Coordinates of C-alpha atoms in Angstrom, one line a residue:
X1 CA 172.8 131.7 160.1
X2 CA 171.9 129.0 162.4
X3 CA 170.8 125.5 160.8
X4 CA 166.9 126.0 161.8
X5 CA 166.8 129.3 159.9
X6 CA 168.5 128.0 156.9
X7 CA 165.9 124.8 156.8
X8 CA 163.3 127.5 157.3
X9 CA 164.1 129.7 154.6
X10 CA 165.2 126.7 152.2
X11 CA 160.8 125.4 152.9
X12 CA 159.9 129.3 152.2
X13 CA 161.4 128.6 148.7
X14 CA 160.2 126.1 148.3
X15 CA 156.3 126.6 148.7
X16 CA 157.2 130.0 146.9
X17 CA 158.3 127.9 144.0
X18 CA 155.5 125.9 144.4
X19 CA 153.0 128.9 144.3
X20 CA 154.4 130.3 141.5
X21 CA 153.8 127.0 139.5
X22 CA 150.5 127.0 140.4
X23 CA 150.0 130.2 139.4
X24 CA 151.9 129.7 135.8
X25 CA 149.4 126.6 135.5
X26 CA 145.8 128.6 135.6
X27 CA 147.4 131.4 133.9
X28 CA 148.1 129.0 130.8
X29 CA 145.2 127.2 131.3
X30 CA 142.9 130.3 131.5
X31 CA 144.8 131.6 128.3
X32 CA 144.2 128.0 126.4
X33 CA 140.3 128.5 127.5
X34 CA 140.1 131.9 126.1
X35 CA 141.5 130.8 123.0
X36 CA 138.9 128.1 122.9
X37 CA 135.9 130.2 123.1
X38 CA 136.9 132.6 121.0
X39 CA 137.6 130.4 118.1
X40 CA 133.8 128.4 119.1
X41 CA 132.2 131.9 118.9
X42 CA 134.2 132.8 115.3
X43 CA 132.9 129.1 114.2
X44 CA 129.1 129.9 115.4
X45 CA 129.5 133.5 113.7
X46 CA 130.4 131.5 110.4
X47 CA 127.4 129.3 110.6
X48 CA 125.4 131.8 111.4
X49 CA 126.1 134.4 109.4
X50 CA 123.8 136.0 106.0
X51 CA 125.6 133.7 103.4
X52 CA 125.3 130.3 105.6
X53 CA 121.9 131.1 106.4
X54 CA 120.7 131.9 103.2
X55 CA 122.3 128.6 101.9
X56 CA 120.6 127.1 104.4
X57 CA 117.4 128.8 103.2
X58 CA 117.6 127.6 100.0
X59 CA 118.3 123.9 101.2
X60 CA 115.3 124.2 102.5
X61 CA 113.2 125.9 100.2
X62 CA 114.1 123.6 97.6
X63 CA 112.4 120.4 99.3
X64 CA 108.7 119.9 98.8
X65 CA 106.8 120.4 101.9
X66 CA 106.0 117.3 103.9
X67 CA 103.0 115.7 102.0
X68 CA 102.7 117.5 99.2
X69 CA 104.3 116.2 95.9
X70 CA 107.1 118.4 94.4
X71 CA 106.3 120.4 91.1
X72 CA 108.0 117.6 88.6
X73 CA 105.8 114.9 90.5
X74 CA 102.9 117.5 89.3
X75 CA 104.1 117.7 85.8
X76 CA 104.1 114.2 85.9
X77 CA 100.5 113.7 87.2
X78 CA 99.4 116.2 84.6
X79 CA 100.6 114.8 81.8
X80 CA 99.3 111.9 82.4
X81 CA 95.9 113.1 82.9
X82 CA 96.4 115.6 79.8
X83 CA 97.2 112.1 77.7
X84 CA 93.5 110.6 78.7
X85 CA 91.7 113.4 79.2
X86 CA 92.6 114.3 75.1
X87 CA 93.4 111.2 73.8
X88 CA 91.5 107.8 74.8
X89 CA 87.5 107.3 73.3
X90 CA 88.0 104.0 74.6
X91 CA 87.1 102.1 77.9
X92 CA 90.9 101.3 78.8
X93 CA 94.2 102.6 76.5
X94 CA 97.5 102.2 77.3
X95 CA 99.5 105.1 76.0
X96 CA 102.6 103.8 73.2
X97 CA 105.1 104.7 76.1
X98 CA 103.8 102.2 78.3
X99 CA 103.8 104.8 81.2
X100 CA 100.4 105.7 81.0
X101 CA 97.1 103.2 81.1
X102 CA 94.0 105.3 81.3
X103 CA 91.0 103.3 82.6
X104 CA 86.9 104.8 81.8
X105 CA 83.4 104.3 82.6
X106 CA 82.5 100.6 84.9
X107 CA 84.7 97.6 85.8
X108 CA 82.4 94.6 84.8
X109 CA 84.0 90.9 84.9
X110 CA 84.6 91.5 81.2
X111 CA 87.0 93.6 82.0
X112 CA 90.1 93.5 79.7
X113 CA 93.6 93.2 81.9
X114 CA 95.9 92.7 79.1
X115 CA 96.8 96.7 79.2
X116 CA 97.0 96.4 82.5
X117 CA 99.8 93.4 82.6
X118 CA 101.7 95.9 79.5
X119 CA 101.9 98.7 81.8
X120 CA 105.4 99.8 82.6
X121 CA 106.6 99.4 86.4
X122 CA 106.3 103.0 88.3
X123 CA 103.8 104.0 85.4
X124 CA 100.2 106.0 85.9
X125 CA 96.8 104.9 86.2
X126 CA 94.0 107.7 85.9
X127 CA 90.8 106.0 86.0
X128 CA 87.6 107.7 85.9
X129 CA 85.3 104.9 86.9
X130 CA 81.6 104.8 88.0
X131 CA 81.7 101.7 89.9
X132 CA 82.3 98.1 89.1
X133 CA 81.8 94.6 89.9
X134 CA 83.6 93.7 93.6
X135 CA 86.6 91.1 92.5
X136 CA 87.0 92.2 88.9
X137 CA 88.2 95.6 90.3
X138 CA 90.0 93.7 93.0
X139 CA 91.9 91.8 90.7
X140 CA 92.7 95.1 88.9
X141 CA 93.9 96.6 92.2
X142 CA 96.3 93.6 92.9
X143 CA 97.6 94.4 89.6
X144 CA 97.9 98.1 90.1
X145 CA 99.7 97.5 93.3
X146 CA 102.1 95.0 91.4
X147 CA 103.0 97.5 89.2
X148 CA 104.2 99.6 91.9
X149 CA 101.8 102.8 89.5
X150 CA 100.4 105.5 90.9
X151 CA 96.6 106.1 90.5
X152 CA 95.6 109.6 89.0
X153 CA 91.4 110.4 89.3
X154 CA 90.6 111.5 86.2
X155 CA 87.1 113.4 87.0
X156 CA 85.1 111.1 89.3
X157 CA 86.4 107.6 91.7
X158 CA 82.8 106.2 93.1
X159 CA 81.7 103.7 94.9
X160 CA 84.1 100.2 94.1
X161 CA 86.6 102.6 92.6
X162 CA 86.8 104.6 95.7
X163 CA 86.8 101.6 98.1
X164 CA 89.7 99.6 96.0
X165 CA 91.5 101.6 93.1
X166 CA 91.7 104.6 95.5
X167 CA 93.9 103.0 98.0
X168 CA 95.4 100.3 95.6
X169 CA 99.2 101.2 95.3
X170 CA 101.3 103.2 97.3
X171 CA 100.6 107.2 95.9
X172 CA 97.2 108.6 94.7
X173 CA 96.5 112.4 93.2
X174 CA 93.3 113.8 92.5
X175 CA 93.3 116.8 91.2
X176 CA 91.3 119.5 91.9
X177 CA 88.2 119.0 89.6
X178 CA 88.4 115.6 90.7
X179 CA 85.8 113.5 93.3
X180 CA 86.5 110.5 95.2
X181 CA 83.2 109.6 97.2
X182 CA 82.0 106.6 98.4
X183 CA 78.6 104.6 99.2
X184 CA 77.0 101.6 100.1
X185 CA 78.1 98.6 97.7
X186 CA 76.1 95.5 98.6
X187 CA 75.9 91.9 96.3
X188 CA 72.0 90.0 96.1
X189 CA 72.0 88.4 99.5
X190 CA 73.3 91.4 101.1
X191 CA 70.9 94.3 102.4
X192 CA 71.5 97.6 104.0
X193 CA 71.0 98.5 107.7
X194 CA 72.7 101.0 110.4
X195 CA 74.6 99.4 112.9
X196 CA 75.4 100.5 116.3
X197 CA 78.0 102.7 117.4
X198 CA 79.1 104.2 120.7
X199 CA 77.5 107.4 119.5
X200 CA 73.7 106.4 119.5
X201 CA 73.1 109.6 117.8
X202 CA 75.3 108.4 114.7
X203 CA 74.9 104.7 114.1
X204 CA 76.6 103.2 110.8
X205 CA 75.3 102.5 107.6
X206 CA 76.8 98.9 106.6
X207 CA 75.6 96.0 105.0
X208 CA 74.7 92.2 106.7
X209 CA 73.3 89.1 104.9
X210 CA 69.6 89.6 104.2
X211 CA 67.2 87.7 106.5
X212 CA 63.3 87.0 105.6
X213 CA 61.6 85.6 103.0
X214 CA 63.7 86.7 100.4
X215 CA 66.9 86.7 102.2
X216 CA 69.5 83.9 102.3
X217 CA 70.6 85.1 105.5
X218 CA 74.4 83.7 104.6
X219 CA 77.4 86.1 104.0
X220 CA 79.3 85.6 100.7
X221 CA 82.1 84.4 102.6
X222 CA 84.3 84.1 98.8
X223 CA 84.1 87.8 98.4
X224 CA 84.7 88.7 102.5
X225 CA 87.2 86.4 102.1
X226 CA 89.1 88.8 98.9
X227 CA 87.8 91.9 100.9
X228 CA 89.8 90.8 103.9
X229 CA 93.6 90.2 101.7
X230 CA 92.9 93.4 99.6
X231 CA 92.8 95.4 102.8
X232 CA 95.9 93.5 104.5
X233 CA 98.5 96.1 104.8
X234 CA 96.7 98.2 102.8
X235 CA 94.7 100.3 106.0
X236 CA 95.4 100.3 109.4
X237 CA 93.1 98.1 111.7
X238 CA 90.5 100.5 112.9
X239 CA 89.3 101.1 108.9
X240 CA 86.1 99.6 107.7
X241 CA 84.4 100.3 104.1
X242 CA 82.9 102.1 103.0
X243 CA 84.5 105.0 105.6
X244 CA 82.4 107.0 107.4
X245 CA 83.1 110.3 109.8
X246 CA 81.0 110.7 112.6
X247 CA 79.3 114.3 110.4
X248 CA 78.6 111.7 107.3
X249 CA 77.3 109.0 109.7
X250 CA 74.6 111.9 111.4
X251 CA 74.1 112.9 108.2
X252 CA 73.2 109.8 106.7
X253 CA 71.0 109.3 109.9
X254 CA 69.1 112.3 109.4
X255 CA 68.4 111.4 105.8
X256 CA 66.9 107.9 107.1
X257 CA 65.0 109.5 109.4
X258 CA 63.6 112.0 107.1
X259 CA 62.8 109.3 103.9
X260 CA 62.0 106.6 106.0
X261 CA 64.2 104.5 104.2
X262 CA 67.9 103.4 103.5
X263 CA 69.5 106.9 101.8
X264 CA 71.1 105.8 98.3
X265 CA 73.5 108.6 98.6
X266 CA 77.7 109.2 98.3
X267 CA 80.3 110.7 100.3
X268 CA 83.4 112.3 100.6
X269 CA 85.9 111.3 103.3
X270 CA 88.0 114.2 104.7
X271 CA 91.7 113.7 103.6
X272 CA 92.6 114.8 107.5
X273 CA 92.1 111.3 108.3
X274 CA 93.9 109.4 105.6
X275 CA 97.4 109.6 107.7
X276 CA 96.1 106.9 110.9
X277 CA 93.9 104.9 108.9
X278 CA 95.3 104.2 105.3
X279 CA 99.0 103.4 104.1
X280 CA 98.4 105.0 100.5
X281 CA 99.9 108.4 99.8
X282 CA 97.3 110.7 99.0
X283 CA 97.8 114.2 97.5
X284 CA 94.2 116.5 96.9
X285 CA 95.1 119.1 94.5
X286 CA 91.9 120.8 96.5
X287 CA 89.8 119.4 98.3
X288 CA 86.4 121.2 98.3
X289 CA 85.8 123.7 100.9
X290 CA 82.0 123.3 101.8
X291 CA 78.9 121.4 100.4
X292 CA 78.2 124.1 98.3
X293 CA 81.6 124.1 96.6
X294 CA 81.2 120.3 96.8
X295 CA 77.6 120.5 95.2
X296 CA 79.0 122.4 92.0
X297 CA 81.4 119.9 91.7
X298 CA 78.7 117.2 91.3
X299 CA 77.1 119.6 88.9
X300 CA 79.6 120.1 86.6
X301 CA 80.4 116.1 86.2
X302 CA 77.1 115.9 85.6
X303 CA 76.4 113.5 88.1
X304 CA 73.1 111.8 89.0
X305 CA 73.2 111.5 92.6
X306 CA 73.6 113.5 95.6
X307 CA 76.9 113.4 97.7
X308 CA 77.5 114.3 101.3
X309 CA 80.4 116.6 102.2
X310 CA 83.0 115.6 104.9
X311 CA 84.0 118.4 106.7

C-alpha cells in the first residue's frame, strides 16, 4: 500500500470514529431525556391522582370562603348576642368575662364609658342603639377601635350608630334580623338641603349651616373638625355621611318632590359597596332581598319610621 492510501484510510477511521461518538452521544442523551420525562409524568400522575386531589379538596374546603367569617367566628358572634339579647335590662353591661359589653337604647353625653375602658382587648360589642349625640358616640367609637372589638348589631344600628359604631373597629356582623340604616343627622345651626351631583336627576341630601333669620349661617367647625379624624383611615376618600347610592338618592328625591319638603326618612346602604369605600370588615348574615322583605323587618322591630331599601 502506497503512503497516500494508508493516510487515506488512516482519515476514514478517523471520521468513522468520530461518527460513531456522535452517534453514542444523542443515543445517551436521548436515553437520559426519556428517563426524564417519564419520571416528570410519574410525578404529575402522583399529584394528580384521586388521593392528592381529594387532600387538596379538603384543604380547601376547610377554609372559609373569602368574606365570609368561618363557623367558630359565628359561634362566637352568637354568643355574644345570646349573652345581651337574654341577659342585660340595663343601658350598657359588661358581661363577668370581660369579653362581652352590650350597649342599648341612645348615646347621650351622659353616657357611662367605664364598661367600655373594662372591656377585654379583641372582646364584642353588640349595640342596639337608636341614635345618639355626635361626639359622645365618637368618643365611644375611639374607644371601640382601641380595643381592637368587634361590633355585633343587636336588632337595629340607626342614624349616629350607623354613621360611627358601624364602621368603628376593624370587623362588624349583623345578623340577619338585624338593620343598619342611616339618615340625616344635623345639630341647631345646621339645616337640611339636596346638593348637586353630576346626576341632576339624583342630587344629595346633606346638611349646610342654616342661613336666614334664624340661621347662624356658621358650620360647627369643633364637631367637622372630630368628623374629619374619626373618618381618617377609617373610609376611603370618595365616602361622605350619611352614604347614599344613586337608587336612595332618586328615591329620596322623589319623596321631596312628592311632600314638598325635606323626607325624615332612613336607609340601607347595599353591602356591595362596602369593599372600595370603607376599611371595616363587614359580614351580613342576610341582607334583605327587597323592600318588602326590608319593610317586615321594620315591622317586626317595631320601628316608627320608614326606611328606604338599597338595592
Amino acid at each position: 500500500m502506497s503512503p497516500e492510501s494508508s493516510q487515506r484510510e488512516i482519515r476514514a477511521n478517523d471520521r468513522r470514529t468520530f461518527v460513531s461518538r456522535i452517534a453514542h452521544f444523542a443515543a445517551f442523551r436521548f436515553v437520559m431525556l426519556l428517563t426524564l420525562a417519564v419520571a416528570c409524568v410519574g410525578l404529575s400522575h402522583a399529584q394528580t391522582s384521586p388521593d392528592a386531589q381529594a387532600q387538596t379538596s379538603t384543604s380547601q374546603n376547610a377554609q372559609p370562603s373569602q368574606g365570609q367569617p368561618s363557623e367558630a367566628e359565628k359561634a362566637r358572634y352568637a354568643d355574644a348576642l345570646a349573652y345581651c339579647r337574654g341577659n342585660t335590662p340595663s343601658a350598657i353591661a359588661l358581661r363577668n368575662d370581660k369579653r362581652v359589653l352590650c350597649i342599648n337604647g341612645w348615646i347621650f353625653t351622659s353616657f357611662d364609658f367605664w364598661p367600655v375602658y373594662g372591656l377585654a382587648q379583641g372582646g364584642f360589642v353588640v349595640v342596639r342603639i337608636w341614635g345618639g349625640e355626635i361626639a359622645t358616640t365618637i368618643k365611644l367609637a375611639d374607644l371601640i377601635r382601641s380595643k381592637q372589638a368587634t361590633v355585633v348589631i343587636n336588632g337595629y344600628c340607626l342614624a349616629d350608630c350607623a354613621s360611627y359604631l358601624f364602621v368603628a373597629s376593624l370587623r362588624t356582623f349583623v345578623p340577619k334580623d338585624s338593620l343598619v340604616a342611616w339618615s340625616i343627622v344635623n345639630d341647631a345651626n345646621e339645616c337640611v338641603r339636596f346638593s348637586e351631583t353630576t346626576d341632576r336627576s339624583a342630587p344629595r341630601l346633606d346638611i349646610a349651616p342654616c342661613t336666614g333669620v334664624n340661621g347662624y349661617g356658621r358650620p360647627n367647625e369643633y364637631l367637622n373638625q372630630l368628623k374629619h379624624k374619626f373618618y381618617e383611615g377609617r373610609v376611603l376618600a370618595q365616602f361622605r355621611d350619611p352614604p347614599e347610592s344613586l337608587m336612595v338618592r332618586r328615591m329620596l328625591k322623589h319623596k321631596f318632590d312628592g311632600m314638598g319638603e325635606y323626607p325624615s326618612v332612613y336607609w340601607t346602604w347595599n353591602p356591595r359597596f362596602y369593599a372600595s369605600v370603607i376599611r371595616t370588615k363587614v359580614f351580613y348574615e342576610d341582607y334583605p332581598q327587597s323592600q318588602s322583605e326590608l319593610d317586615d323587618m321594620v315591622t317586626q322591630l317595631k320601628l316608627p319610621w320608614s326606611v328606604i331599601y338599597d338595592p
